[in-house]
Coordinates of C-alpha atoms and ligand atoms in Angstrom, one line a residue:
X30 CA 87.6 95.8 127.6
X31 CA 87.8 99.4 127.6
X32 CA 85.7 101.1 124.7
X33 CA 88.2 103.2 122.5
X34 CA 86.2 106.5 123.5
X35 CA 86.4 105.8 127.0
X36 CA 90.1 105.4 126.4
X37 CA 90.6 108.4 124.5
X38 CA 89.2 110.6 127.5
X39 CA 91.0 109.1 130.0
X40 CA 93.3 111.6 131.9
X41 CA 96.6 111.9 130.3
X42 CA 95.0 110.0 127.3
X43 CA 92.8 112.6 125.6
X44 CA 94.0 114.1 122.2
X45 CA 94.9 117.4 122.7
X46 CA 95.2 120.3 120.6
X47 CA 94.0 120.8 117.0
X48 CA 97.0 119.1 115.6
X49 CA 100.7 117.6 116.4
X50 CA 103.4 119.5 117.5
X51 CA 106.3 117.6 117.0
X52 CA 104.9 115.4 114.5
X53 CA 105.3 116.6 110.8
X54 CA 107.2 119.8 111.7
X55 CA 109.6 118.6 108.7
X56 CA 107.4 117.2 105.4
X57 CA 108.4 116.0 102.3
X58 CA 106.0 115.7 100.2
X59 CA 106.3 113.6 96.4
X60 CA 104.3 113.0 93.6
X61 CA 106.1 109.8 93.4
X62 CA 108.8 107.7 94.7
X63 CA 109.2 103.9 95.0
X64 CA 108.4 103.7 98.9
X65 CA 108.4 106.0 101.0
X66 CA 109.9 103.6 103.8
X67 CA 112.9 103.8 101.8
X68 CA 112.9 107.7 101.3
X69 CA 112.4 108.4 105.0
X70 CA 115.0 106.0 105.7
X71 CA 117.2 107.8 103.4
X72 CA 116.7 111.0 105.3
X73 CA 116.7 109.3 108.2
X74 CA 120.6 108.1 107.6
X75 CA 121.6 111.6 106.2
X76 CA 120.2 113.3 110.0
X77 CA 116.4 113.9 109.6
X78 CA 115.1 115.3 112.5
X79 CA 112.4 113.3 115.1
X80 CA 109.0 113.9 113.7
X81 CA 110.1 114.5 109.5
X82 CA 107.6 112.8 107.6
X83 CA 107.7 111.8 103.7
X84 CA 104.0 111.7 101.8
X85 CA 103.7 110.5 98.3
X86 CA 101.0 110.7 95.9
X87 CA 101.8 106.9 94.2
X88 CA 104.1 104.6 95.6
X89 CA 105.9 102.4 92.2
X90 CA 107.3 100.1 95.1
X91 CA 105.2 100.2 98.3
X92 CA 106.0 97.2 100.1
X93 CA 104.5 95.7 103.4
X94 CA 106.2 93.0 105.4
X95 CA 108.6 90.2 105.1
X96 CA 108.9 91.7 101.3
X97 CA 105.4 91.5 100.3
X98 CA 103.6 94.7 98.1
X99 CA 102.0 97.1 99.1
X100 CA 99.3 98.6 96.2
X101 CA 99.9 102.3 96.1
X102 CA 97.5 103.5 93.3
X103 CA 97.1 107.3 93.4
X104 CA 94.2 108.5 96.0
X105 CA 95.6 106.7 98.8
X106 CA 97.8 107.8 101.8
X107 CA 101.2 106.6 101.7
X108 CA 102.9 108.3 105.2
X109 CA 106.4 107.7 106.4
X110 CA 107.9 109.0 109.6
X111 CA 111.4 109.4 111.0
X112 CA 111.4 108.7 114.9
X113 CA 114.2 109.3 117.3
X114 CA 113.5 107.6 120.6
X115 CA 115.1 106.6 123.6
X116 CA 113.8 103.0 122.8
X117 CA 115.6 99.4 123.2
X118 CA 115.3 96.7 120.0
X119 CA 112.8 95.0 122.3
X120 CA 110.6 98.2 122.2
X121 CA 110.0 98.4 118.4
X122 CA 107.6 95.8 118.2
X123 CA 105.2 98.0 120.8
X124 CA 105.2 101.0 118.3
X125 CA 103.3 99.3 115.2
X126 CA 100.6 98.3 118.3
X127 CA 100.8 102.0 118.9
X128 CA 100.7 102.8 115.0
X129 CA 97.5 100.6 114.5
X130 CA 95.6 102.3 117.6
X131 CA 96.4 105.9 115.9
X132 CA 95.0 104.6 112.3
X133 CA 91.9 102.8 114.0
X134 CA 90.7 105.9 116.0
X135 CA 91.2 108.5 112.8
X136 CA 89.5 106.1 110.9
X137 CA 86.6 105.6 113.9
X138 CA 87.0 109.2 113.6
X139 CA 85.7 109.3 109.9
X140 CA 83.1 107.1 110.8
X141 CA 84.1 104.0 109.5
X142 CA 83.5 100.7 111.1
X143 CA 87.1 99.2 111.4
X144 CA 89.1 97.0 114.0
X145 CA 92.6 95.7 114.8
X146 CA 94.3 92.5 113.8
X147 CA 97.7 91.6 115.0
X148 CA 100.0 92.8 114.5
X149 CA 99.9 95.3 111.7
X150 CA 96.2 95.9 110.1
X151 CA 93.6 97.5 109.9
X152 CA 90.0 95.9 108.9
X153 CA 86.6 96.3 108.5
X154 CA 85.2 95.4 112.1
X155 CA 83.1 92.3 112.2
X156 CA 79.6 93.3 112.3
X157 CA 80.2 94.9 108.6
X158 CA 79.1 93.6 105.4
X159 CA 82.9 94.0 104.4
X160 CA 84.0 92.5 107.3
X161 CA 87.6 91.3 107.5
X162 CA 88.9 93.3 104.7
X163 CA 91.9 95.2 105.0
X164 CA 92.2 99.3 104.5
X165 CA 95.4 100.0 106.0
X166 CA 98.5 98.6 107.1
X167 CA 101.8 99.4 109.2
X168 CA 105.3 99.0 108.4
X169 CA 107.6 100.0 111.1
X170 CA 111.7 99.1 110.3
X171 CA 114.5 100.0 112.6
X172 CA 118.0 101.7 111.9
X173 CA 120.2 100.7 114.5
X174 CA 124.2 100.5 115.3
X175 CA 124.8 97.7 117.4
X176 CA 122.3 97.7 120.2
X177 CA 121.5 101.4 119.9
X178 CA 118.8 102.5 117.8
X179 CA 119.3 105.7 115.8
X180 CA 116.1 105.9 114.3
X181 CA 112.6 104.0 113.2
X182 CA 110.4 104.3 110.4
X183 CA 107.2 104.1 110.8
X184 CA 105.2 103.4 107.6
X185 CA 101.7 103.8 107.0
X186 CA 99.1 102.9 104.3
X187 CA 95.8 104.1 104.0
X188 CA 93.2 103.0 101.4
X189 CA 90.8 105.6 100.7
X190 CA 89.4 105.6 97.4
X191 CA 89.4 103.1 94.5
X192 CA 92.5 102.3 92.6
X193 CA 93.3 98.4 94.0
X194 CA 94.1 96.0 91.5
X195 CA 91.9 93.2 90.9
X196 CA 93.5 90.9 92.6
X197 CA 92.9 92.7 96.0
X198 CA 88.9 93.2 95.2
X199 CA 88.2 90.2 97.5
X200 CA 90.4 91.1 100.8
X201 CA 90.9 94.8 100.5
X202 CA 88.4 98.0 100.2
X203 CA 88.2 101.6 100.9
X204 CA 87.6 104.2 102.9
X205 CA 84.9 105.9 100.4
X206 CA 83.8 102.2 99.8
X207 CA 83.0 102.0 103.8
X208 CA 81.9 105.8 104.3
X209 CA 80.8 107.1 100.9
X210 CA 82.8 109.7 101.1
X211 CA 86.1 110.3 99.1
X212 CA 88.6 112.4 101.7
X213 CA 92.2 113.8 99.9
X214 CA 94.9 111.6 101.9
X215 CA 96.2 115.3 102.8
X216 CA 92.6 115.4 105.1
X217 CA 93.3 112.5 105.9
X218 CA 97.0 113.1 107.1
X219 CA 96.0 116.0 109.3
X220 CA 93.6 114.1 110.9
X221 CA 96.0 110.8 111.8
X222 CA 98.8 113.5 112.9
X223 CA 97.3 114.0 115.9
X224 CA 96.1 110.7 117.1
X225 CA 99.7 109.3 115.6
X226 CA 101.3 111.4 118.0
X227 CA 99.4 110.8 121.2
X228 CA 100.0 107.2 121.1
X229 CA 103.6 107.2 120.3
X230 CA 104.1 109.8 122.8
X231 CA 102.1 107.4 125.4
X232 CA 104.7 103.5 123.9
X233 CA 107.5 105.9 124.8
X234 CA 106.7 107.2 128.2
X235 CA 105.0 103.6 129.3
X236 CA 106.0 100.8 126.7
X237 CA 103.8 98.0 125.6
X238 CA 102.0 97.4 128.8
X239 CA 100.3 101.4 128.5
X240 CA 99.0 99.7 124.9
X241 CA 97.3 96.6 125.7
X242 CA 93.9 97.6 127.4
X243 CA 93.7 100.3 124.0
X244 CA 95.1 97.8 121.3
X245 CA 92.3 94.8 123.2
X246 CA 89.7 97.3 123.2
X247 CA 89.7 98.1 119.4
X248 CA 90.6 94.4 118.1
X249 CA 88.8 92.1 116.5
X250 CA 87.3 89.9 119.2
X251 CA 87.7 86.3 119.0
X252 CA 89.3 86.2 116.2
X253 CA 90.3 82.5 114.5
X254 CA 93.5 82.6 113.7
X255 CA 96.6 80.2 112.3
X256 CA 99.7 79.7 113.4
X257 CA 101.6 79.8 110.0
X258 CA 105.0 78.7 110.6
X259 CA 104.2 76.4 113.2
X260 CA 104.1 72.8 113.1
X261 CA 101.0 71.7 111.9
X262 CA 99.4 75.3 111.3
X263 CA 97.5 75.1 114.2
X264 CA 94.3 77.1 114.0
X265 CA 93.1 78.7 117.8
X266 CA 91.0 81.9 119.1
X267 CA 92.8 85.2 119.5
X268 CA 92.0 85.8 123.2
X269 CA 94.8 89.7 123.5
X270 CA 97.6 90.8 123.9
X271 CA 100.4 89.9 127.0
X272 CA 102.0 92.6 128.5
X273 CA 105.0 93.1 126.2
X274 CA 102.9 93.2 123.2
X275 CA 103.2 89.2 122.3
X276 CA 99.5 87.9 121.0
X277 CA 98.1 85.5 123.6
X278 CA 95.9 82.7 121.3
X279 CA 93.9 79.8 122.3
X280 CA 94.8 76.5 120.7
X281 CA 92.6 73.4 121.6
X282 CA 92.3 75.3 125.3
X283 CA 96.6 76.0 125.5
X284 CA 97.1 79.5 125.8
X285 CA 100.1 80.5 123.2
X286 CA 102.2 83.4 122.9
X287 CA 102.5 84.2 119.6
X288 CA 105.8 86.9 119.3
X289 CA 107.1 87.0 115.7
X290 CA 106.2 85.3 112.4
X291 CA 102.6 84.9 110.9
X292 CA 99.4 85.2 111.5
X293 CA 96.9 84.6 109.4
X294 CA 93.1 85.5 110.3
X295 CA 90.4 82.4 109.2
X296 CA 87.4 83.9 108.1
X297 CA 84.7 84.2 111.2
X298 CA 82.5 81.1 111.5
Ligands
BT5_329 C1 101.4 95.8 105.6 O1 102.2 94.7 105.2 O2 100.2 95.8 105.8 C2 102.2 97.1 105.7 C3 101.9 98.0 104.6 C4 102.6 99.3 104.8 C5 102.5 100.2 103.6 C6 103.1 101.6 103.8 S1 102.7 102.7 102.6 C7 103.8 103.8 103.2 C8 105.1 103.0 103.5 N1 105.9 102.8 102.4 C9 106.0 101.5 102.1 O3 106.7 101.1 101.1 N2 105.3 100.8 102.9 C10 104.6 101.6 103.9 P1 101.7 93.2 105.3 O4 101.0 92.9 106.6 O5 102.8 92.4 104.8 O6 100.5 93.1 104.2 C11 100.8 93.1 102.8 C12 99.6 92.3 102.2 O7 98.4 93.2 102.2 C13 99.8 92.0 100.7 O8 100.4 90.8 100.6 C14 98.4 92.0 100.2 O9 97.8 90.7 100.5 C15 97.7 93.0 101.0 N3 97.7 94.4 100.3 C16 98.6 94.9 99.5 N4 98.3 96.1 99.1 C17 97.2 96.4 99.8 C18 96.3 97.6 99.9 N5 96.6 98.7 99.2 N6 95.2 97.5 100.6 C19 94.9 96.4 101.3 N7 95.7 95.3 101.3 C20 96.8 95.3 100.6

């Protein structure tokens, strides 16, 4: 495995710069809307340039996959971004590996202790007393016409301080919680821009296999997983990644690939 600041200074894989350059040249910035998925998606339809990105300060419908919510109490960062790449259906899934990367090293960044777990979050890495629970997650949705893609979404949110309903006080915390420091999400923002940047820069010029080493090297190792939606819920050992970004788990020693659907982490032994 390669350690994540090994990675980063890798030629051709360092962050340059002090911020993005294509990345945010366009903002839109709310106090509220009802997702911010759906805003940029709205721009998105009515010719928003590569790079806009939508902020809110509270998110009344923040949702995360297969129409679950996503709990957008104000202090958190709630980020869409309008992308316009030359990218096939079968290279979308790639981009929330990249997304996750981005989120994990500006969080590293921070100083927080966090990790990966397929496909979409963001947790407290193992060897915390937190670990396991979630402080950020990624939404990526595609707007296509036929086969061709005319733009992607990626959605992003970040918990930084306090706010989560009750009902999340077991399996979510924050980025204060972890650090003891409250950041504004605008800090925050400038600080992912960058890193967001780089690593969707990097799925477009070399897809999903340029991802795997970096996605392996910052994911939660060994982690027991089951296979919701298969028969039986299998339970196995998350061993990586394949090369197109499909998650490679170990069930009673039979390697599966694990490409859509659910998967939901077991707590560590
Ligand atoms: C996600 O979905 O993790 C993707 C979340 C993406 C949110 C961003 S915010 C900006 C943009 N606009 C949107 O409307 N969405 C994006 P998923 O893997 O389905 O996880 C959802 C699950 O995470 C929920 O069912 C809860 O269990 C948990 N959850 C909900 N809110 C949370 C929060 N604020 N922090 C941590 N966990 C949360």
């Amino acid at each position: 495995m390669v350690p994540p600041a090994a990675e980063a200074r890798r030629p051709g894989g360092a962050i340059g710069g002090d911020g993005a350059t294509w990345l945010g040249r366009q903002r839109i910035t709310l106090d509220a809307c009802g997702s911010t998925n759906d805003e940029a998606a709205r721009l998105a339809r009515a010719g928003a340039s590569h790079g806009t990105i939508v902020t809110a300060a509270v998110q009344h419908a923040g949702r995360g996959r297969l129409g679950r919510v996503w709990a957008s109490p104000p202090g958190g960062l709630y980020l869409s971004a309008v992308l316009r790449l030359p990218l096939r259906s079968v290279d979308v899934p790639p981009v929330t590996l990249a997304v996750g990367i981005a989120v994990h090293d500006t969080l590293r960044a921070l100083a927080a202790p966090v990790a990966l777990k397929w496909p979409n979050d963001v947790v407290v890495a193992a060897d915390h007393a937190l670990a396991g629970r979630k402080l950020a997650g990624v939404l990526v949705e595609a707007q296509s016409s036929g086969p061709r893609i005319d733009a992607i979404i990626v959605g992003i949110g970040l918990d930084l301080d306090g706010g989560l309903p009750p009902e999340l006080a077991a399996q979510a915390t924050t980025l204060a919680a972890l650090t003891g420091v409250t950041y504004p999400p605008s800090a925050v923002l400038e600080r992912l821009l960058p890193h967001l940047e780089h690593w969707i820069d990097r799925t477009v010029a070399g897809g999903a296999d340029t991802l795997t080493a970096a996605w392996e090297a910052r994911m939660v190792p060994a982690a027991r997983v089951r296979l919701v939606g298969e028969a039986g819920a299998p339970v196995g050992t998350a061993l990586g990644l394949d090369r197109d970004g499909a998650l490679r788990v170990d069930v009673g020693g039979q390697v599966r690939r694990v490409i859509a659907g659910e998967v939901v982490l077991e707590p560590l032994a």
